[in-house]
């Protein structure tokens, strides 16, 4: 790997032992991937505050410097961690103080996380505490090299914003924050951003649920490829113009059934004005068709994870809900009460919950018996309401992951289907 004079100086310890350890980690990481150089980055999104038993043990051994050194820098030595060199934010983490008495999450983890936030914040890590940093102001520009974790955020950054990032980990983002560097490979290189698979839509894709179904289908087909989504010109196959929430759902679903980190929708996403340009001028592959039969098959797959229609938990907000999604949930719940045996949680960024609070949406949701929780989600914290056996969600991602993580049954449908399940305690959703 070719290093600049600045990078060599950091590696040699000119900016202290922690930065040297960070550079050593990045060089080893880059060489393992055959990266020829490092990219400059000024936007890092990682996770250093998420509590765990291993982290608690390291903190007990040597404080937060010890935990950061071992987990984020792969160092056996406890190093004094300096300020982050470039803007760095914390993604989603464990449940916070607002969950105490609601989520079955260890109180000691809530306290440990509070200590971690203080440590990280003192070193320049902004505690956004959301899987959707782009919803709360972290918006890299097109072509900007960033170092982000979280699959749904990575695919959004690459595809919708046109920024450039691979799906990083806790160690590489920790090192990137201290150095402003990340190995320049994969999605950072222009030649690796052209489409590899062609998916043609031949059925209406109009709703939030539709975009989740299309994303789940696409990820399953292309796995770690780069899909280009097109539609036939007839009215029956037109893609309705998606909004932020639709694209958030599409990307998260494609990164769940597959490992999609970058997609193109010509005319919508920034790097592909046409299908031909999305493939870099090369031959456009024969398309894989997403039609009515495929739409139904994906819906049935996501709803083939249980038998009981008795729903005791409804989860909305994965990835974290927008203000509009909280407004829609409030409208669906207005004047209604949850079933006595069912709980409803909406997961949201803390910054957007404040907007929902001030707009009166949270009060309507809570009057119905629901909760708006922040910072985390059941998958991240591995916690659902006690006794949960069957849950319902409007998120293809949570329908994919939560049955495996918590051993519970799942139903997938629209927001309205989920709210009805929360009010009646029964799943009656169907594909329309």
Coordinates of C-alpha atoms in Angstrom, one line a residue, residues 3-417:
X3 CA 1.2 5.9 2.0
X4 CA 1.5 9.6 1.8
X5 CA 4.1 11.4 4.0
X6 CA 1.2 12.4 6.3
X7 CA 0.1 8.8 6.6
X8 CA 3.6 7.5 7.2
X9 CA 4.1 10.1 10.0
X10 CA 0.9 9.0 11.7
X11 CA 2.0 5.4 11.4
X12 CA 5.3 6.3 12.9
X13 CA 3.7 7.9 15.9
X14 CA 3.9 11.6 15.1
X15 CA 0.3 12.1 16.4
X16 CA 0.6 9.7 19.4
X17 CA 0.3 6.0 20.0
X18 CA -3.5 5.7 19.5
X19 CA -3.3 7.3 16.1
X20 CA -0.4 5.1 15.2
X21 CA -2.4 2.0 16.3
X22 CA -5.3 3.2 14.1
X23 CA -3.0 3.7 11.1
X24 CA -1.5 0.2 11.7
X25 CA -5.0 -1.3 11.7
X26 CA -6.0 0.5 8.5
X27 CA -2.8 -0.5 6.7
X28 CA -3.3 -4.2 7.7
X29 CA -7.0 -4.0 6.7
X30 CA -6.2 -2.3 3.4
X31 CA -3.4 -4.8 2.5
X32 CA -5.7 -7.7 3.2
X33 CA -8.0 -6.3 0.6
X34 CA -5.3 -5.4 -1.9
X35 CA -6.1 -1.7 -1.6
X36 CA -3.4 0.4 -3.2
X37 CA -3.9 3.5 -1.0
X38 CA -6.1 5.2 1.6
X39 CA -9.0 7.6 0.9
X40 CA -9.4 10.8 2.8
X41 CA -12.6 10.9 4.7
X42 CA -14.3 13.6 6.8
X43 CA -17.5 11.6 7.7
X44 CA -17.4 8.6 9.9
X45 CA -20.4 6.8 11.3
X46 CA -19.6 3.9 13.6
X47 CA -20.6 2.5 16.9
X48 CA -18.4 2.7 20.0
X49 CA -21.0 3.0 22.8
X50 CA -23.1 -0.2 22.3
X51 CA -22.8 -2.1 25.6
X52 CA -21.9 -5.8 25.8
X53 CA -20.6 -8.2 28.4
X54 CA -17.2 -8.2 26.8
X55 CA -17.1 -4.4 26.8
X56 CA -18.2 -4.2 30.4
X57 CA -15.3 -6.5 31.3
X58 CA -12.8 -4.4 29.4
X59 CA -14.1 -1.2 31.1
X60 CA -13.7 -2.9 34.5
X61 CA -10.1 -3.8 33.6
X62 CA -8.9 -0.4 32.3
X63 CA -11.8 2.1 31.7
X64 CA -13.1 3.2 28.4
X65 CA -9.6 3.8 27.0
X66 CA -9.1 0.1 27.4
X67 CA -12.4 -0.8 25.7
X68 CA -11.7 1.5 22.7
X69 CA -8.1 0.3 22.4
X70 CA -9.0 -3.4 22.2
X71 CA -12.3 -3.2 20.3
X72 CA -11.8 -0.3 18.0
X73 CA -8.0 -0.4 17.5
X74 CA -7.2 -4.1 17.9
X75 CA -4.5 -3.1 20.4
X76 CA -3.5 -5.2 23.4
X77 CA -2.1 -2.1 25.0
X78 CA -4.4 0.4 26.8
X79 CA -3.9 3.7 24.9
X80 CA -5.1 7.2 25.7
X81 CA -7.7 8.0 23.1
X82 CA -7.5 11.5 21.7
X83 CA -10.2 13.6 20.0
X84 CA -11.5 12.3 16.7
X85 CA -9.6 13.9 13.8
X86 CA -12.7 14.2 11.6
X87 CA -16.5 14.5 12.2
X88 CA -17.6 11.1 13.6
X89 CA -21.1 10.1 14.8
X90 CA -22.5 7.2 16.8
X91 CA -25.1 5.1 15.0
X92 CA -27.8 3.1 16.8
X93 CA -26.9 1.5 20.1
X94 CA -28.6 -0.2 23.0
X95 CA -31.8 0.9 24.6
X96 CA -31.5 4.1 26.6
X97 CA -33.1 5.6 29.8
X98 CA -36.5 6.0 28.1
X99 CA -36.8 2.2 27.8
X100 CA -36.4 1.5 31.5
X101 CA -39.6 -0.2 32.8
X102 CA -40.7 -0.9 29.2
X103 CA -38.1 -3.0 27.4
X104 CA -36.6 -6.0 29.2
X105 CA -33.1 -4.6 28.8
X106 CA -30.4 -4.7 31.6
X107 CA -30.4 -1.5 33.6
X108 CA -26.6 -1.9 34.0
X109 CA -26.3 -1.7 30.2
X110 CA -28.2 1.5 30.2
X111 CA -25.9 3.0 32.8
X112 CA -22.8 1.6 31.0
X113 CA -24.0 3.2 27.7
X114 CA -24.4 6.5 29.4
X115 CA -20.8 6.4 30.5
X116 CA -19.8 5.4 27.0
X117 CA -21.6 8.3 25.5
X118 CA -19.8 10.7 27.9
X119 CA -16.4 9.2 26.9
X120 CA -17.1 9.3 23.2
X121 CA -18.7 12.8 23.3
X122 CA -15.7 14.2 25.0
X123 CA -13.6 13.0 22.1
X124 CA -15.8 14.5 19.4
X125 CA -18.2 11.7 18.6
X126 CA -21.6 13.1 18.0
X127 CA -24.2 10.9 19.6
X128 CA -26.9 10.7 16.9
X129 CA -27.9 7.2 18.1
X130 CA -29.8 6.2 15.0
X131 CA -29.3 3.8 12.1
X132 CA -30.5 6.6 9.8
X133 CA -27.9 9.4 10.2
X134 CA -29.2 10.8 6.9
X135 CA -32.5 11.6 8.5
X136 CA -31.0 13.8 11.2
X137 CA -28.6 15.9 9.2
X138 CA -25.6 13.7 8.3
X139 CA -25.8 14.1 4.5
X140 CA -22.5 13.5 2.7
X141 CA -22.4 15.0 -0.8
X142 CA -22.2 13.0 -4.1
X143 CA -18.7 11.5 -4.6
X144 CA -17.6 12.1 -1.0
X145 CA -15.6 9.2 0.6
X146 CA -17.2 8.3 3.9
X147 CA -16.7 5.4 6.4
X148 CA -20.1 4.2 7.5
X149 CA -21.3 1.1 9.3
X150 CA -24.9 -0.3 9.3
X151 CA -26.1 -2.0 6.1
X152 CA -29.2 0.1 5.6
X153 CA -27.3 3.3 6.0
X154 CA -24.5 2.2 3.7
X155 CA -26.8 1.3 0.8
X156 CA -28.7 4.6 1.3
X157 CA -25.4 6.6 1.3
X158 CA -24.1 4.9 -1.8
X159 CA -27.3 4.8 -3.8
X160 CA -29.5 7.7 -2.9
X161 CA -26.8 10.2 -1.8
X162 CA -24.1 9.1 -4.3
X163 CA -21.5 9.1 -1.5
X164 CA -18.9 6.3 -1.4
X165 CA -18.5 3.8 1.4
X166 CA -18.1 0.1 2.0
X167 CA -19.9 -1.5 4.8
X168 CA -17.4 -0.9 7.6
X169 CA -17.0 -2.3 11.0
X170 CA -16.4 -1.1 14.6
X171 CA -12.6 -1.4 14.3
X172 CA -12.3 0.4 10.9
X173 CA -14.6 3.2 11.8
X174 CA -12.8 3.7 15.1
X175 CA -9.5 4.0 13.3
X176 CA -11.1 6.2 10.6
X177 CA -12.3 8.7 13.1
X178 CA -8.9 9.1 14.6
X179 CA -7.1 9.4 11.3
X180 CA -9.5 10.7 8.6
X181 CA -8.5 7.7 6.4
X182 CA -10.1 4.5 5.1
X183 CA -8.8 1.9 2.6
X184 CA -9.7 2.9 -0.9
X185 CA -11.2 -0.2 -2.4
X186 CA -14.7 -1.5 -3.4
X187 CA -17.4 1.1 -3.5
X188 CA -14.8 3.9 -3.3
X189 CA -13.6 3.2 -6.8
X190 CA -15.6 4.5 -9.8
X191 CA -15.1 1.2 -11.8
X192 CA -16.9 -0.7 -9.0
X193 CA -20.0 1.4 -9.0
X194 CA -21.6 0.2 -12.3
X195 CA -24.6 -2.2 -12.3
X196 CA -24.1 -5.9 -12.4
X197 CA -27.7 -7.1 -12.5
X198 CA -30.8 -5.8 -14.3
X199 CA -34.2 -6.0 -12.5
X200 CA -37.2 -5.0 -14.5
X201 CA -40.5 -4.1 -12.7
X202 CA -43.6 -5.3 -14.5
X203 CA -46.2 -4.7 -11.8
X204 CA -47.1 -1.5 -9.9
X205 CA -44.8 -0.5 -7.2
X206 CA -46.6 2.3 -5.4
X207 CA -46.5 1.9 -1.7
X208 CA -44.1 1.5 1.2
X209 CA -44.9 -2.2 1.3
X210 CA -44.3 -2.5 -2.4
X211 CA -40.8 -1.0 -2.1
X212 CA -40.0 -3.4 0.7
X213 CA -41.2 -6.4 -1.4
X214 CA -39.2 -5.2 -4.4
X215 CA -36.1 -4.7 -2.3
X216 CA -36.4 -8.1 -0.7
X217 CA -36.8 -9.7 -4.1
X218 CA -33.9 -7.8 -5.5
X219 CA -31.5 -8.6 -2.7
X220 CA -32.3 -12.3 -2.9
X221 CA -31.7 -12.3 -6.7
X222 CA -28.4 -10.3 -6.8
X223 CA -27.0 -11.1 -3.4
X224 CA -23.9 -8.8 -3.2
X225 CA -24.3 -7.5 -6.8
X226 CA -25.3 -4.0 -7.8
X227 CA -28.8 -4.0 -9.2
X228 CA -30.2 -1.6 -11.7
X229 CA -34.0 -1.2 -11.4
X230 CA -36.0 -0.3 -14.5
X231 CA -39.7 -0.6 -15.4
X232 CA -41.7 -1.2 -18.5
X233 CA -43.3 1.8 -20.0
X234 CA -46.9 0.6 -19.6
X235 CA -49.0 2.1 -16.9
X236 CA -49.2 -1.3 -15.2
X237 CA -45.5 -1.5 -14.6
X238 CA -44.6 2.1 -13.8
X239 CA -42.5 2.7 -10.7
X240 CA -44.2 5.4 -8.7
X241 CA -41.6 8.0 -7.8
X242 CA -40.2 6.9 -4.4
X243 CA -39.7 9.2 -1.5
X244 CA -37.0 9.0 1.3
X245 CA -39.0 6.5 3.3
X246 CA -39.6 4.2 0.2
X247 CA -35.9 4.2 -0.7
X248 CA -35.0 3.6 3.0
X249 CA -37.2 0.5 3.0
X250 CA -36.1 -0.7 -0.4
X251 CA -32.4 -0.5 0.5
X252 CA -32.8 -2.1 4.0
X253 CA -34.8 -5.0 2.5
X254 CA -32.2 -5.6 -0.3
X255 CA -29.4 -5.5 2.3
X256 CA -31.3 -8.1 4.4
X257 CA -32.2 -10.8 1.8
X258 CA -28.9 -10.1 0.1
X259 CA -25.8 -7.9 0.7
X260 CA -26.7 -5.0 -1.6
X261 CA -24.5 -1.9 -0.8
X262 CA -25.3 0.0 -4.0
X263 CA -28.2 0.1 -6.5
X264 CA -29.3 2.4 -9.3
X265 CA -32.8 3.5 -10.3
X266 CA -32.3 5.5 -13.5
X267 CA -34.0 8.9 -13.2
X268 CA -34.1 8.7 -9.4
X269 CA -30.7 7.9 -8.0
X270 CA -27.9 10.3 -8.8
X271 CA -25.3 8.3 -10.7
X272 CA -27.5 6.7 -13.4
X273 CA -29.5 8.9 -15.7
X274 CA -30.3 5.9 -18.0
X275 CA -30.1 2.2 -17.7
X276 CA -27.2 2.1 -20.2
X277 CA -25.2 4.6 -18.2
X278 CA -26.0 2.6 -15.0
X279 CA -24.0 -0.3 -16.6
X280 CA -21.2 2.0 -17.7
X281 CA -22.0 1.8 -21.3
X282 CA -21.5 -2.0 -21.4
X283 CA -24.1 -4.4 -22.6
X284 CA -27.2 -4.3 -20.6
X285 CA -27.9 -7.8 -19.1
X286 CA -31.1 -9.7 -19.7
X287 CA -33.5 -8.5 -17.0
X288 CA -34.9 -10.5 -14.1
X289 CA -38.6 -9.7 -14.0
X290 CA -40.4 -8.5 -10.8
X291 CA -44.1 -9.1 -11.7
X292 CA -47.3 -9.8 -9.9
X293 CA -46.3 -13.4 -9.3
X294 CA -42.9 -12.5 -7.9
X295 CA -44.5 -9.8 -5.7
X296 CA -46.9 -12.3 -4.2
X297 CA -44.2 -14.9 -3.7
X298 CA -42.0 -12.5 -1.7
X299 CA -45.0 -11.5 0.4
X300 CA -45.7 -15.2 1.1
X301 CA -42.1 -15.8 2.0
X302 CA -42.0 -13.0 4.5
X303 CA -45.3 -14.3 6.0
X304 CA -44.2 -17.9 6.2
X305 CA -42.6 -17.7 9.6
X306 CA -45.3 -18.9 11.9
X307 CA -48.8 -20.2 12.3
X308 CA -50.4 -18.3 15.2
X309 CA -52.5 -15.2 14.3
X310 CA -52.5 -14.0 17.9
X311 CA -50.2 -11.0 17.9
X312 CA -48.6 -9.8 21.1
X313 CA -46.1 -7.3 19.8
X314 CA -46.2 -4.8 16.9
X315 CA -42.9 -3.2 15.8
X316 CA -42.8 -0.1 13.5
X317 CA -39.7 1.9 12.6
X318 CA -37.0 -0.2 11.0
X319 CA -34.9 1.5 9.8
X320 CA -35.7 4.2 12.4
X321 CA -39.0 6.0 11.6
X322 CA -39.3 9.4 10.0
X323 CA -41.5 12.1 11.3
X324 CA -44.0 11.3 8.5
X325 CA -44.1 7.7 9.6
X326 CA -44.8 8.7 13.2
X327 CA -47.5 11.0 11.9
X328 CA -49.1 8.2 9.9
X329 CA -49.0 5.9 12.9
X330 CA -50.6 8.5 15.1
X331 CA -53.4 9.0 12.5
X332 CA -54.0 5.2 12.3
X333 CA -54.1 5.0 16.1
X334 CA -56.1 8.1 16.9
X335 CA -59.1 7.4 19.1
X336 CA -58.3 3.7 19.4
X337 CA -56.8 1.5 22.1
X338 CA -54.3 -1.3 21.9
X339 CA -55.5 -4.8 22.7
X340 CA -54.8 -5.7 26.3
X341 CA -52.4 -8.4 25.3
X342 CA -50.5 -6.5 22.6
X343 CA -47.7 -3.9 22.8
X344 CA -46.7 -1.5 20.0
X345 CA -43.3 0.1 19.8
X346 CA -42.2 2.6 17.2
X347 CA -38.4 3.0 16.9
X348 CA -37.2 6.5 16.0
X349 CA -34.1 8.8 16.1
X350 CA -34.2 10.8 19.3
X351 CA -34.0 14.0 17.3
X352 CA -37.1 13.2 15.3
X353 CA -39.0 12.0 18.4
X354 CA -38.6 15.5 19.7
X355 CA -40.3 16.8 16.5
X356 CA -43.1 14.1 17.0
X357 CA -43.5 15.2 20.6
X358 CA -43.9 18.8 19.7
X359 CA -46.3 18.0 16.9
X360 CA -48.5 16.0 19.2
X361 CA -48.0 12.6 17.4
X362 CA -46.3 11.0 20.4
X363 CA -49.2 11.9 22.6
X364 CA -51.7 10.3 20.3
X365 CA -49.6 7.1 20.0
X366 CA -49.2 6.9 23.8
X367 CA -52.9 7.6 24.4
X368 CA -53.6 4.5 22.4
X369 CA -51.1 2.6 24.5
X370 CA -48.2 2.6 22.1
X371 CA -44.6 3.7 22.7
X372 CA -42.1 5.7 20.8
X373 CA -38.6 4.5 21.8
X374 CA -35.3 5.9 20.6
X375 CA -31.6 5.0 20.2
X376 CA -32.0 1.3 19.4
X377 CA -34.3 -1.5 18.2
X378 CA -35.3 -5.0 19.3
X379 CA -32.8 -6.6 17.0
X380 CA -29.9 -4.4 18.2
X381 CA -30.7 -4.8 21.9
X382 CA -32.1 -8.3 21.5
X383 CA -35.1 -7.4 23.5
X384 CA -38.9 -7.5 22.9
X385 CA -41.8 -7.2 25.3
X386 CA -41.7 -10.0 27.9
X387 CA -43.5 -13.1 26.7
X388 CA -43.5 -12.2 23.0
X389 CA -44.3 -15.1 20.8
X390 CA -45.7 -13.5 17.7
X391 CA -44.9 -10.0 16.3
X392 CA -46.1 -8.0 13.3
X393 CA -44.1 -5.4 11.4
X394 CA -44.2 -3.2 8.3
X395 CA -40.4 -3.7 8.0
X396 CA -39.1 -6.4 5.6
X397 CA -35.7 -6.2 7.4
X398 CA -37.2 -6.9 10.9
X399 CA -39.4 -9.7 9.5
X400 CA -36.2 -11.2 8.1
X401 CA -34.0 -10.9 11.2
X402 CA -36.1 -10.9 14.4
X403 CA -37.5 -14.4 14.1
X404 CA -33.9 -15.7 14.1
X405 CA -32.6 -13.4 16.7
X406 CA -35.4 -13.8 19.3
X407 CA -37.0 -17.1 18.2
X408 CA -40.5 -15.5 17.6
X409 CA -43.0 -15.8 14.8
X410 CA -43.5 -12.9 12.4
X411 CA -46.1 -11.2 10.2
X412 CA -45.3 -8.6 7.6
X413 CA -47.7 -6.1 6.1
X414 CA -48.8 -2.5 5.8
X415 CA -48.8 0.1 8.6
X416 CA -52.6 -0.2 8.7
X417 CA -52.4 -4.1 8.9

